Tab-separated table of C-alpha atoms in Angstrom:
chain	number	residue	atom	x	y	z
A	1	MET	CA	0.000	0.000	0.000
A	2	ARG	CA	2.842	2.408	0.816
A	3	ALA	CA	4.496	1.713	-2.527
A	4	CYS	CA	1.234	2.215	-4.413
A	5	TRP	CA	0.448	5.482	-2.659
A	6	THR	CA	3.969	6.787	-3.306
A	7	TYR	CA	3.483	6.134	-7.013
A	8	ILE	CA	0.133	7.941	-6.955
A	9	ASP	CA	1.124	10.869	-4.755
A	10	VAL	CA	4.838	11.421	-5.527
A	11	PHE	CA	5.787	9.707	-8.775
A	12	ALA	CA	2.645	10.450	-10.818
A	13	PRO	CA	3.286	14.218	-11.275
A	14	ASP	CA	6.805	13.464	-12.549
A	15	LEU	CA	5.628	10.738	-14.917
A	16	LEU	CA	2.779	12.793	-16.369
A	17	ALA	CA	5.112	15.758	-16.897
A	18	ALA	CA	7.762	13.509	-18.495
A	19	ARG	CA	5.129	12.030	-20.800
A	20	ASP	CA	4.139	15.545	-21.856
A	21	ASP	CA	7.807	16.394	-22.476
A	22	LEU	CA	8.140	13.374	-24.759
A	23	ASP	CA	4.993	14.375	-26.626
A	24	GLN	CA	6.412	17.864	-27.163
A	25	LEU	CA	9.676	16.408	-28.485
A	26	ASP	CA	7.634	14.243	-30.850
A	27	ALA	CA	5.820	17.330	-32.100
A	28	LEU	CA	9.157	18.993	-32.939
A	29	MET	CA	10.425	16.034	-34.949
A	30	ASP	CA	10.762	16.210	-38.715
A	31	PRO	CA	7.319	15.661	-40.269
A	32	PRO	CA	6.482	12.241	-41.773
A	33	GLY	CA	8.165	11.753	-45.121
A	34	ALA	CA	10.731	14.504	-44.506
A	35	ARG	CA	14.365	13.599	-44.051
A	36	ALA	CA	17.014	16.013	-42.867
A	37	THR	CA	20.149	16.284	-44.972
A	38	SER	CA	23.511	15.246	-43.581
A	39	ALA	CA	24.610	18.896	-43.429
A	40	ASP	CA	21.408	19.835	-41.592
A	41	ILE	CA	21.967	17.113	-38.985
A	42	ASP	CA	25.568	18.246	-38.471
A	43	GLN	CA	24.376	21.826	-38.000
A	44	ARG	CA	21.725	20.793	-35.457
A	45	LEU	CA	24.314	18.810	-33.519
A	46	GLU	CA	26.735	21.758	-33.376
A	47	GLN	CA	23.930	24.094	-32.279
A	48	TRP	CA	22.924	21.655	-29.541
A	49	LEU	CA	26.462	21.244	-28.234
A	50	ALA	CA	26.948	25.035	-28.203
A	51	ARG	CA	23.948	25.627	-25.930
A	52	PRO	CA	24.751	26.548	-22.321
A	53	ASP	CA	22.297	23.885	-21.128
A	54	ALA	CA	23.608	21.212	-23.495
A	55	PHE	CA	23.947	17.656	-22.224
A	56	ILE	CA	24.529	14.211	-23.684
A	57	PRO	CA	21.706	11.816	-22.750
A	58	VAL	CA	22.605	8.397	-21.375
A	59	HIS	CA	20.277	5.444	-21.014
A	60	VAL	CA	18.243	5.276	-17.809
A	61	VAL	CA	17.557	1.541	-18.091
A	62	THR	CA	18.923	-1.360	-20.104
A	63	VAL	CA	16.496	-2.201	-22.905
A	64	GLY	CA	17.376	-3.954	-26.155
A	65	ARG	CA	20.713	-2.668	-27.419
A	66	GLY	CA	20.611	0.290	-25.050
A	67	VAL	CA	22.689	-0.223	-21.909
A	68	LYS	CA	22.096	1.771	-18.741
A	69	GLY	CA	24.705	4.529	-18.472
A	70	ALA	CA	25.753	4.338	-22.139
A	71	ILE	CA	25.134	7.226	-24.550
A	72	ASN	CA	21.530	7.230	-25.764
A	73	TRP	CA	22.078	7.915	-29.468
A	74	SER	CA	18.395	7.612	-30.387
A	75	GLY	CA	17.526	9.973	-27.540
A	76	LEU	CA	20.074	12.482	-28.824
A	77	SER	CA	18.501	12.194	-32.290
A	78	THR	CA	15.139	13.015	-30.701
A	79	LEU	CA	16.591	16.089	-28.999
A	80	LEU	CA	17.910	17.237	-32.395
A	81	GLY	CA	14.475	16.791	-33.960
A	82	CYS	CA	15.701	13.973	-36.212
A	83	LYS	CA	14.129	10.625	-36.797
A	84	VAL	CA	15.489	7.754	-34.719
A	85	GLY	CA	18.953	6.990	-36.067
A	86	GLY	CA	19.601	10.549	-37.202
A	87	ILE	CA	23.021	10.413	-35.591
A	88	SER	CA	23.796	7.367	-37.743
A	89	GLY	CA	23.863	7.262	-41.517
A	90	PRO	CA	26.836	8.185	-43.703
A	91	GLY	CA	28.126	10.768	-41.231
A	92	GLY	CA	27.388	8.661	-38.156
A	93	PRO	CA	30.939	7.752	-37.074
A	94	ALA	CA	32.111	11.357	-37.349
A	95	ARG	CA	29.119	12.626	-35.350
A	96	ARG	CA	29.721	10.064	-32.621
A	97	ARG	CA	33.355	11.122	-32.373
A	98	ARG	CA	32.187	14.747	-32.166
A	99	VAL	CA	29.876	13.885	-29.270
A	100	GLN	CA	32.605	11.991	-27.417
A	101	ASP	CA	34.986	14.919	-27.933
A	102	ALA	CA	32.321	17.228	-26.488
A	103	ILE	CA	32.044	15.028	-23.398
A	104	ARG	CA	35.805	15.199	-22.894
A	105	ALA	CA	35.584	18.970	-23.346
A	106	GLY	CA	33.103	19.247	-20.476
A	107	VAL	CA	29.604	18.779	-21.890
A	108	PRO	CA	27.886	16.777	-19.129
A	109	GLU	CA	26.175	13.439	-19.495
A	110	ARG	CA	22.680	13.177	-18.023
A	111	PRO	CA	20.263	10.273	-17.648
A	112	GLY	CA	17.137	10.698	-19.765
A	113	ILE	CA	16.065	13.233	-22.368
A	114	THR	CA	13.238	15.197	-20.718
A	115	ALA	CA	13.283	18.584	-19.040
A	116	THR	CA	11.355	17.054	-16.140
A	117	GLN	CA	13.598	15.697	-13.410
A	118	PRO	CA	12.486	13.166	-10.771
A	119	ALA	CA	11.554	14.293	-7.276
A	120	ILE	CA	13.988	13.838	-4.402
A	121	VAL	CA	12.907	11.168	-1.913
A	122	ASP	CA	14.083	9.784	1.411
A	123	ARG	CA	15.480	6.304	0.883
A	124	PRO	CA	15.229	3.373	3.308
A	125	ASP	CA	19.017	3.397	3.758
A	126	ASP	CA	18.863	6.985	5.126
A	127	ARG	CA	20.121	8.582	1.904
A	128	ARG	CA	18.295	11.178	-0.173
A	129	GLY	CA	18.172	11.309	-3.935
A	130	PRO	CA	15.969	11.158	-7.037
A	131	TRP	CA	13.543	8.234	-7.129
A	132	CYS	CA	14.834	7.302	-10.600
A	133	PRO	CA	17.843	8.534	-12.641
A	134	GLY	CA	15.778	10.404	-15.252
A	135	PHE	CA	13.178	9.913	-17.967
A	136	GLU	CA	13.450	8.463	-21.445
A	137	LEU	CA	11.086	6.611	-23.728
A	138	ALA	CA	11.754	3.149	-22.292
A	139	ASN	CA	11.413	3.836	-18.584
A	140	VAL	CA	8.487	6.251	-18.930
A	141	ARG	CA	6.638	3.477	-20.735
A	142	ARG	CA	7.367	1.020	-17.917
A	143	GLU	CA	6.781	3.471	-15.081
A	144	ILE	CA	3.416	4.640	-16.425
A	145	THR	CA	2.376	1.004	-16.593
A	146	ASN	CA	3.554	0.698	-12.975
A	147	LEU	CA	1.485	3.757	-12.123
A	148	ARG	CA	-1.606	2.141	-13.602
A	149	ASP	CA	-0.901	-1.035	-11.607
A	150	ALA	CA	-0.364	0.956	-8.398
A	151	ALA	CA	-3.676	2.762	-8.839
A	152	TYR	CA	-5.470	-0.547	-9.427
A	153	ILE	CA	-3.972	-2.166	-6.317
A	154	PHE	CA	-4.652	0.906	-4.167
A	155	VAL	CA	-8.290	1.096	-5.254
A	156	GLY	CA	-8.691	-2.613	-4.549
A	157	LEU	CA	-7.207	-2.302	-1.071
A	158	MET	CA	-9.068	0.830	-0.045
A	159	THR	CA	-12.520	-0.037	-1.430
A	160	MET	CA	-12.567	-3.839	-1.189
A	161	MET	CA	-14.202	-3.929	-4.614
A	162	ARG	CA	-13.954	-7.161	-6.591
A	163	ASP	CA	-11.578	-7.402	-9.551
A	164	SER	CA	-14.480	-7.407	-12.020
A	165	GLU	CA	-15.904	-4.284	-10.393
A	166	ILE	CA	-12.566	-2.438	-10.489
A	167	GLN	CA	-11.845	-3.412	-14.077
A	168	GLY	CA	-15.313	-2.207	-15.029
A	169	ILE	CA	-14.655	1.348	-13.776
A	170	PRO	CA	-15.081	3.741	-16.742
A	171	VAL	CA	-13.645	7.189	-17.381
A	172	GLY	CA	-15.873	9.743	-15.665
A	173	CYS	CA	-16.747	7.293	-12.900
A	174	LEU	CA	-16.408	9.774	-10.038
A	175	GLY	CA	-19.463	11.404	-8.576
A	176	THR	CA	-21.064	12.313	-5.275
A	177	ARG	CA	-23.896	10.836	-3.286
A	178	TYR	CA	-25.277	12.475	-0.159
A	179	GLY	CA	-22.312	14.843	-0.336
A	180	ALA	CA	-19.635	12.115	-0.281
A	181	PRO	CA	-17.496	10.980	-3.244
A	182	VAL	CA	-18.445	7.735	-4.973
A	183	ILE	CA	-17.200	5.480	-7.773
A	184	HIS	CA	-19.714	4.271	-10.332
A	185	SER	CA	-19.058	0.813	-11.738
A	186	THR	CA	-20.842	-2.471	-12.410
A	187	VAL	CA	-21.489	-5.441	-10.138
A	188	VAL	CA	-21.020	-8.592	-12.204
A	189	LYS	CA	-21.086	-11.410	-9.658
A	190	ASP	CA	-24.540	-13.028	-9.376
A	191	ARG	CA	-26.115	-10.225	-11.416
A	192	GLY	CA	-26.688	-11.940	-14.764
A	193	PRO	CA	-25.481	-10.890	-18.225
A	194	GLY	CA	-24.095	-7.363	-18.331
A	195	GLY	CA	-24.082	-6.953	-14.567
A	196	GLN	CA	-25.833	-4.229	-12.590
A	197	PRO	CA	-24.697	-0.591	-12.194
A	198	ASP	CA	-23.816	0.362	-8.642
A	199	SER	CA	-21.797	2.904	-6.678
A	200	TRP	CA	-19.249	2.719	-3.863
A	201	TRP	CA	-18.473	5.445	-1.336
A	202	ILE	CA	-14.762	6.226	-1.293
A	203	SER	CA	-12.197	8.386	0.511
A	204	ASP	CA	-10.125	11.240	-0.908
A	205	PRO	CA	-6.968	9.159	-1.548
A	206	VAL	CA	-9.032	6.797	-3.713
A	207	VAL	CA	-10.373	9.805	-5.629
A	208	LYS	CA	-6.787	10.823	-6.360
A	209	ALA	CA	-5.902	7.298	-7.520
A	210	ILE	CA	-8.870	7.270	-9.908
A	211	GLU	CA	-7.980	10.717	-11.265
A	212	VAL	CA	-4.431	9.556	-11.973
A	213	ALA	CA	-5.681	6.408	-13.706
A	214	GLU	CA	-8.007	8.486	-15.882
A	215	LYS	CA	-5.080	10.601	-17.070
A	216	ILE	CA	-3.138	7.618	-18.414
A	217	THR	CA	-5.889	5.431	-19.845
A	218	LEU	CA	-6.554	5.002	-23.554
A	219	SER	CA	-9.999	3.467	-23.231
A	220	PRO	CA	-13.135	5.523	-22.497
A	221	THR	CA	-14.804	2.483	-20.938
A	222	ARG	CA	-12.098	0.940	-18.704
A	223	ILE	CA	-9.548	3.049	-16.856
A	224	PHE	CA	-7.630	-0.105	-15.899
A	225	GLY	CA	-7.997	-1.890	-19.221
A	226	SER	CA	-6.053	0.230	-21.709
A	227	LEU	CA	-4.429	-1.335	-24.786
A	228	TYR	CA	-0.887	-0.994	-26.093
A	229	GLN	CA	-1.911	0.310	-29.541
A	230	GLY	CA	1.626	0.211	-30.943
A	231	ASN	CA	2.979	3.306	-29.181
A	232	GLN	CA	5.872	2.639	-26.824
A	233	ARG	CA	4.670	5.138	-24.234
A	234	GLU	CA	1.157	3.726	-24.038
A	235	LEU	CA	-0.115	0.867	-21.917
A	236	ARG	CA	-0.217	-2.802	-22.678
A	237	SER	CA	-3.321	-4.927	-22.295
A	238	PHE	CA	-4.060	-5.416	-18.609
A	239	ASP	CA	-3.608	-8.912	-17.172
A	240	VAL	CA	-4.043	-8.137	-13.499
A	241	HIS	CA	-2.205	-11.175	-12.100
A	242	ASP	CA	0.843	-10.617	-14.307
A	243	GLU	CA	0.889	-6.868	-13.723
A	244	ILE	CA	0.702	-7.144	-9.930
A	245	GLY	CA	3.725	-9.451	-10.037
A	246	ARG	CA	5.615	-7.133	-12.384
A	247	PHE	CA	4.854	-4.145	-10.165
A	248	THR	CA	6.099	-5.776	-6.962
A	249	SER	CA	9.192	-7.147	-8.718
A	250	TRP	CA	10.019	-3.733	-10.184
A	251	VAL	CA	9.647	-1.976	-6.833
A	252	THR	CA	11.930	-4.504	-5.164
A	253	ALA	CA	14.498	-4.484	-7.977
A	254	HIS	CA	14.858	-0.683	-7.774
A	255	SER	CA	14.872	-0.404	-3.960
A	256	PRO	CA	16.278	1.497	-2.103
A	257	ASP	CA	17.042	4.096	-4.790
A	258	ASN	CA	13.316	4.575	-5.482
A	259	GLY	CA	12.693	5.394	-1.827
A	260	LEU	CA	10.537	2.284	-1.366
A	261	ASP	CA	11.009	-0.775	0.794
A	262	PRO	CA	11.356	-4.128	-0.995
A	263	ILE	CA	8.127	-6.116	-1.334
A	264	PRO	CA	8.429	-9.804	-0.350
A	265	ASP	CA	8.352	-12.253	-3.242
A	266	PHE	CA	4.845	-13.644	-2.858
A	267	ARG	CA	2.220	-14.301	-5.504
A	268	LEU	CA	-0.654	-11.875	-5.032
A	269	ALA	CA	-4.163	-11.941	-6.460
A	270	PRO	CA	-6.962	-9.325	-6.342
A	271	HIS	CA	-9.175	-11.336	-4.005
A	272	MET	CA	-6.373	-11.260	-1.416
A	273	PHE	CA	-6.682	-7.475	-1.121
A	274	ARG	CA	-10.390	-7.723	-0.392
A	275	ARG	CA	-10.007	-10.546	2.101
A	276	THR	CA	-6.969	-9.054	3.841
A	277	MET	CA	-8.647	-5.705	4.454
A	278	ALA	CA	-11.805	-7.455	5.631
A	279	VAL	CA	-9.830	-9.546	8.126
A	280	ILE	CA	-7.892	-6.525	9.386
A	281	THR	CA	-10.989	-4.412	9.936
A	282	ALA	CA	-12.785	-7.362	11.520
A	283	ASN	CA	-10.013	-7.892	14.072
A	284	GLU	CA	-8.935	-4.333	14.845
A	285	PRO	CA	-10.502	-2.655	17.868
A	286	ASP	CA	-13.850	-1.248	16.720
A	287	GLY	CA	-13.281	-3.029	13.415
A	288	GLU	CA	-16.893	-2.903	12.302
A	289	ILE	CA	-16.900	0.861	12.784
A	290	ALA	CA	-13.576	1.134	10.947
A	291	LEU	CA	-14.925	-0.882	8.050
A	292	GLY	CA	-17.983	1.330	7.893
A	293	ILE	CA	-15.789	4.423	7.732
A	294	THR	CA	-13.553	2.869	5.069
A	295	LEU	CA	-16.532	2.079	2.872
A	296	LYS	CA	-18.351	5.312	3.777
A	297	HIS	CA	-21.282	3.135	4.845
A	298	ASN	CA	-21.404	4.659	8.299
A	299	ALA	CA	-25.133	4.137	8.698
A	300	THR	CA	-25.256	0.591	7.322
A	301	ARG	CA	-24.186	-1.511	10.269
A	302	ALA	CA	-25.580	-4.653	8.682
A	303	LEU	CA	-23.085	-4.444	5.840
A	304	ALA	CA	-20.164	-4.161	8.219
A	305	ASN	CA	-21.444	-7.112	10.227
A	306	SER	CA	-21.961	-9.331	7.205
A	307	LEU	CA	-18.587	-8.565	5.672
A	308	THR	CA	-16.410	-8.641	8.761
A	309	SER	CA	-18.109	-11.642	10.348
A	310	GLY	CA	-18.254	-13.715	7.186
A	311	TYR	CA	-15.727	-12.842	4.527
A	312	GLY	CA	-13.415	-11.358	7.108
A	313	THR	CA	-13.184	-14.491	9.228
A	314	PRO	CA	-9.463	-15.188	9.629
A	315	THR	CA	-7.793	-18.539	9.175
A	316	PRO	CA	-6.361	-20.105	12.361
A	317	ASP	CA	-2.794	-19.187	11.342
A	318	TRP	CA	-3.832	-15.618	10.581
A	319	ALA	CA	-5.733	-15.370	13.879
A	320	ARG	CA	-2.712	-16.460	15.909
A	321	GLU	CA	-0.400	-14.065	14.083
A	322	PHE	CA	-2.862	-11.182	14.321
A	323	ARG	CA	-3.478	-11.762	18.030
A	324	HIS	CA	0.256	-11.729	18.753
A	325	GLN	CA	0.746	-8.529	16.751
A	326	ALA	CA	-2.289	-6.902	18.380
A	327	GLN	CA	-0.950	-7.692	21.850
A	328	ASP	CA	2.456	-6.273	20.942
A	329	VAL	CA	0.932	-3.065	19.563
A	330	ALA	CA	-1.259	-2.691	22.648
A	331	ALA	CA	1.750	-3.117	24.923
A	332	GLY	CA	3.614	-0.450	22.984
A	333	GLU	CA	0.779	2.025	23.519
A	334	LEU	CA	0.533	1.149	27.207
A	335	VAL	CA	4.165	2.123	27.789
A	336	ALA	CA	3.155	5.799	27.874
A	337	ASP	CA	0.357	5.099	30.379
A	338	TRP	CA	2.773	3.149	32.575
A	339	ALA	CA	5.351	5.962	32.462
A	340	ARG	CA	2.832	8.619	33.503
A	341	HIS	CA	1.428	6.409	36.258
A	342	THR	CA	4.864	5.673	37.733
A	343	ALA	CA	5.531	9.423	37.667
A	344	GLY	CA	2.496	9.932	39.894
A	345	GLN	CA	0.219	11.447	37.262
A	346	PRO	CA	-3.508	10.592	37.264
A	347	ILE	CA	-4.252	8.743	34.032
A	348	ALA	CA	-7.446	6.678	34.221
A	349	ARG	CA	-11.193	6.968	34.711
A	350	GLY	CA	-14.064	4.556	34.411
A	351	PRO	CA	-15.241	1.428	36.235
A	352	GLY	CA	-12.100	-0.542	35.327
A	353	ALA	CA	-9.589	2.128	36.339
A	354	THR	CA	-8.672	0.492	39.671
A	355	THR	CA	-7.975	-2.878	38.031
A	356	PHE	CA	-5.990	-1.198	35.258
A	357	LEU	CA	-3.795	0.752	37.677
A	358	ALA	CA	-3.220	-2.363	39.772
A	359	GLY	CA	-1.934	-4.109	36.661
A	360	LEU	CA	0.451	-1.238	35.961
A	361	ASP	CA	1.702	-1.449	39.564
A	362	ASP	CA	2.330	-5.181	39.136
A	363	VAL	CA	4.465	-4.429	36.085
A	364	THR	CA	6.381	-1.787	38.058
A	365	ASP	CA	7.174	-4.360	40.765
A	366	LYS	CA	8.342	-6.894	38.160
A	367	VAL	CA	10.574	-4.323	36.489
A	368	ALA	CA	12.134	-3.411	39.838
A	369	ASP	CA	12.889	-7.073	40.579
A	370	ASN	CA	14.371	-7.759	37.134
A	371	PRO	CA	18.174	-7.565	36.795
A	372	VAL	CA	17.846	-5.888	33.410
A	373	LYS	CA	17.955	-2.128	33.744
A	374	THR	CA	14.538	-0.496	34.012
A	375	GLY	CA	15.071	1.626	30.896
A	376	ASP	CA	14.876	-1.423	28.609
A	377	GLU	CA	11.656	-0.636	26.713
A	378	ARG	CA	11.609	-4.024	24.989
A	379	LEU	CA	11.473	-5.748	28.383
A	380	LEU	CA	8.799	-3.331	29.544
A	381	ARG	CA	6.674	-3.993	26.461
A	382	ASP	CA	6.912	-7.746	27.034
A	383	MET	CA	5.845	-7.385	30.653
A	384	LEU	CA	2.920	-5.154	29.748
A	385	ARG	CA	1.861	-7.583	27.031
A	386	ASP	CA	1.866	-10.463	29.521
A	387	GLU	CA	0.043	-8.466	32.204
A	388	PHE	CA	-2.659	-7.189	29.837
A	389	SER	CA	-2.888	-10.156	27.485
A	390	THR	CA	-6.643	-9.706	26.960
A	391	ILE	CA	-6.802	-5.918	26.681
A	392	GLU	CA	-8.211	-4.309	23.540
A	393	LEU	CA	-7.600	-0.647	22.793
A	394	GLY	CA	-10.237	1.535	21.203
A	395	PRO	CA	-11.065	5.178	20.493
A	396	LEU	CA	-13.643	5.421	23.316
A	397	ASN	CA	-12.026	3.250	25.975
A	398	HIS	CA	-9.791	0.285	26.688
A	399	CYS	CA	-11.498	-3.056	27.326
A	400	LEU	CA	-9.610	-5.199	29.839
A	401	GLY	CA	-11.194	-8.258	28.236
A	402	VAL	CA	-12.019	-10.147	31.438
A	403	THR	CA	-14.936	-12.393	30.476
A	404	ALA	CA	-16.294	-12.704	34.018
A	405	ASP	CA	-16.612	-8.901	34.343
A	406	ALA	CA	-17.952	-8.230	30.848
A	407	GLN	CA	-21.350	-6.589	30.993
A	408	CYS	CA	-21.776	-7.187	27.256
A	409	LEU	CA	-21.822	-10.972	27.876
A	410	LYS	CA	-24.510	-11.061	30.529
A	411	ASN	CA	-27.562	-13.167	29.641
A	412	LEU	CA	-25.756	-14.679	26.633
A	413	ALA	CA	-25.383	-18.395	25.939
A	414	ASP	CA	-22.155	-20.097	26.993
A	415	GLU	CA	-20.990	-20.584	23.390
A	416	ALA	CA	-21.382	-16.841	22.758
A	417	ARG	CA	-19.511	-15.971	25.955
A	418	GLY	CA	-16.603	-18.171	24.906
A	419	ALA	CA	-15.577	-15.719	22.189
A	420	GLY	CA	-14.864	-13.018	24.757
A	421	PRO	CA	-16.232	-9.460	25.163
A	422	LEU	CA	-18.201	-7.953	22.291
A	423	ARG	CA	-16.960	-4.440	21.587
A	424	SER	CA	-20.075	-3.620	19.569
A	425	LEU	CA	-22.154	-4.063	22.777
A	426	CYS	CA	-19.775	-2.178	25.063
A	427	SER	CA	-21.152	-0.067	27.923
A	428	PRO	CA	-18.093	2.068	28.663
A	429	THR	CA	-19.639	3.959	31.579
A	430	THR	CA	-20.766	0.899	33.561
A	431	CYS	CA	-18.704	-2.180	32.564
A	432	MET	CA	-15.932	-3.181	34.962
A	433	ASN	CA	-13.673	-3.836	31.969
A	434	SER	CA	-13.894	-0.238	30.766
A	435	VAL	CA	-10.918	2.090	31.220
A	436	ILE	CA	-10.913	5.672	29.921
A	437	THR	CA	-7.499	7.322	29.705
A	438	GLU	CA	-6.549	10.926	29.011
A	439	ALA	CA	-6.133	10.041	25.332
A	440	HIS	CA	-9.836	9.159	25.179
A	441	MET	CA	-11.084	12.332	26.848
A	442	PRO	CA	-11.373	14.583	23.747
A	443	VAL	CA	-14.047	12.249	22.359
A	444	TRP	CA	-15.989	12.248	25.627
A	445	LEU	CA	-15.756	16.019	26.043
A	446	ALA	CA	-16.936	16.534	22.471
A	447	GLU	CA	-19.908	14.237	23.109
A	448	GLU	CA	-20.755	16.149	26.290
A	449	ALA	CA	-20.665	19.467	24.420
A	450	ASP	CA	-22.821	18.087	21.608
A	451	LEU	CA	-25.485	16.698	23.948
A	452	THR	CA	-25.509	19.913	25.984
A	453	ALA	CA	-26.064	21.977	22.849
A	454	ARG	CA	-28.869	19.721	21.620
A	455	LEU	CA	-30.678	19.889	24.956
A	456	LYS	CA	-30.931	23.677	24.601
A	457	ASP	CA	-33.597	23.171	21.936
A	458	ARG	CA	-36.825	24.091	23.741
A	459	ARG	CA	-38.957	22.580	20.987
A	460	MET	CA	-37.682	19.068	21.689
A	461	ALA	CA	-40.294	16.508	22.717
A	462	LYS	CA	-40.216	15.428	26.352
A	463	VAL	CA	-39.395	11.800	25.598
A	464	HIS	CA	-36.428	12.805	23.424
A	465	ARG	CA	-35.222	15.245	26.066
A	466	GLN	CA	-35.307	12.526	28.701
A	467	ARG	CA	-33.355	10.155	26.471
A	468	LEU	CA	-30.666	12.756	25.687
A	469	GLN	CA	-30.458	13.804	29.339
A	470	ALA	CA	-29.862	10.188	30.328
A	471	GLN	CA	-27.079	9.973	27.769
A	472	LEU	CA	-25.569	13.220	29.046
A	473	ASP	CA	-25.656	11.942	32.628
A	474	GLN	CA	-23.758	8.832	31.553
A	475	VAL	CA	-21.151	10.869	29.703
A	476	ARG	CA	-20.732	13.227	32.655
A	477	SER	CA	-20.162	10.265	34.947
A	478	ILE	CA	-16.862	10.029	33.085
A	479	THR	CA	-16.025	13.656	32.287
A	480	ARG	CA	-16.800	14.864	35.838
A	481	GLN	CA	-14.927	11.987	37.446
A	482	GLU	CA	-11.496	12.750	38.859
A	483	PRO	CA	-8.825	10.607	37.202
A	484	THR	CA	-6.701	8.330	39.357
C-alpha cells in the first residue's frame, strides 16, 4: 500500500510531466516523409552542443541494445528533432566522435532526455536522492504502466471492490452521493449478463488514484484496461495477475534508490486485497466501525457485520499471528500510560480504572525485581503484554477483556460468551472492563458538548429530552470523574 500510494502521490506528477515532455519532443520532430540532410543534422548537432544547457543523454535503463549509463544515441537524435537513427547514416561515425569529444571537453552526461527531473525522496538506507535517474522513452513506458498497476492495487485495497468491479470502472466514474465521493461501476457477480450498475463510497486518496488512472488510460470504458496500440509510451493490455507481479518485482528491484522498501516475493491476487482488508478491519478494535468508515457506509451496520463476520473471518494461522501482533501493539501504547502512572500522574477513569492501575503497579514491581535495567523498553513492552494479554484498545475506551466482568456478555449463551467481550455491545460507563485514559477524553468532552447543545432546543419533545439527558448523565459520569 505504501508503494502504491507513493506512485500515486509522488511519482505520478513526474511521470505525467515527463510524458508531456516526450509528446512535445515528438511534435518537434521532422514531419512524416521529410528527411534532414547530412549537413542539416551536423548543423543541429553543433547548435545543440553550443547551448549553455547542453547535455549528452545516457540510457536510464537497459532495454534492447541500449545499456544503462551508455550514450543514448536515439535519444540524442530526438533532442535534435531527427528521426530515430539521425546520428547514424553516412556521417554517423564522425558525429559520434564529435559527441565523445564534447564530453571530454566538459559537456555533461545526463540520464534521460526530458526537461522534467524526478523528485527527491528519502530512501530506506537513510540517503536522499531522485527516485529514478531520469526519464526516457523506455522507462516512462514502464513506469506509467507501474502507475496504472499501483492505482489498481490501491483502489482494490481501499474499497474492497472485486476485480471485475474495479476493471469495469469507466472514465468519468467519479461522482457524489449524499455529499460524499463515490465510484460508479458495475457489479457482475450473481447479477446476470451485463451486470448491474452500482456505486461505492470512497475516501479522498481513492479519488486521487482514480484521477491519476483516468489521465493515463486510452480506453473511455475501462480506466484499468487500456491497450498498447503500438505506441511505446502507451499501456499494454491489462492482465491483473501478471501486472501485480511485475509491479512488486520492479519496486523490489529498484529499492532502495526509489525510496521504497522491498516487497516480499509472494504471488498476489486481487481477491487477497479484499479478504486481507476485511480480516484486518474485523479484528482491529472497533473493526466494524472502521470498516464502515472505510466504505463510507457509516449508517449501514448490517453491511459491516456481514462482511467482517463472514468474509473477514481469519484462518487459524492468521488469527494467531494477528493476536500476537495486536498484543504487541497494545503493549507499545501502554508504555506511555505506565510511564505517567509511575511518575504519579492521574491517568485513568471509568469502572475498570482500579484494576488497570493495579496491573500497571504489578508491572512496576516486576521491572524493579528484574536484573535488566529499568530503561529497557523491549522488556517493559513484554511485561505489559503479559500483564494485559486480553486488553483491547479503542477510540472510546480500553477493554480489559475479562470475560467474568464483561457486561456485554450477561444473559448470553455459553458458546457466545466463549468468544470473549463484544466491543459492539460495550457499555463504557458501567462495565468493569472499561478504562478511559486521558487520550480518550477529547471524544468524551466533544460528546458532552454536543449533547448539551442539543438539549438547549426548547422545541424538543419530552421523551427525546429525557433520552438525551440520560445519555448526558452517563457521559458526565466520566467527564466529571477525577482521574486516578
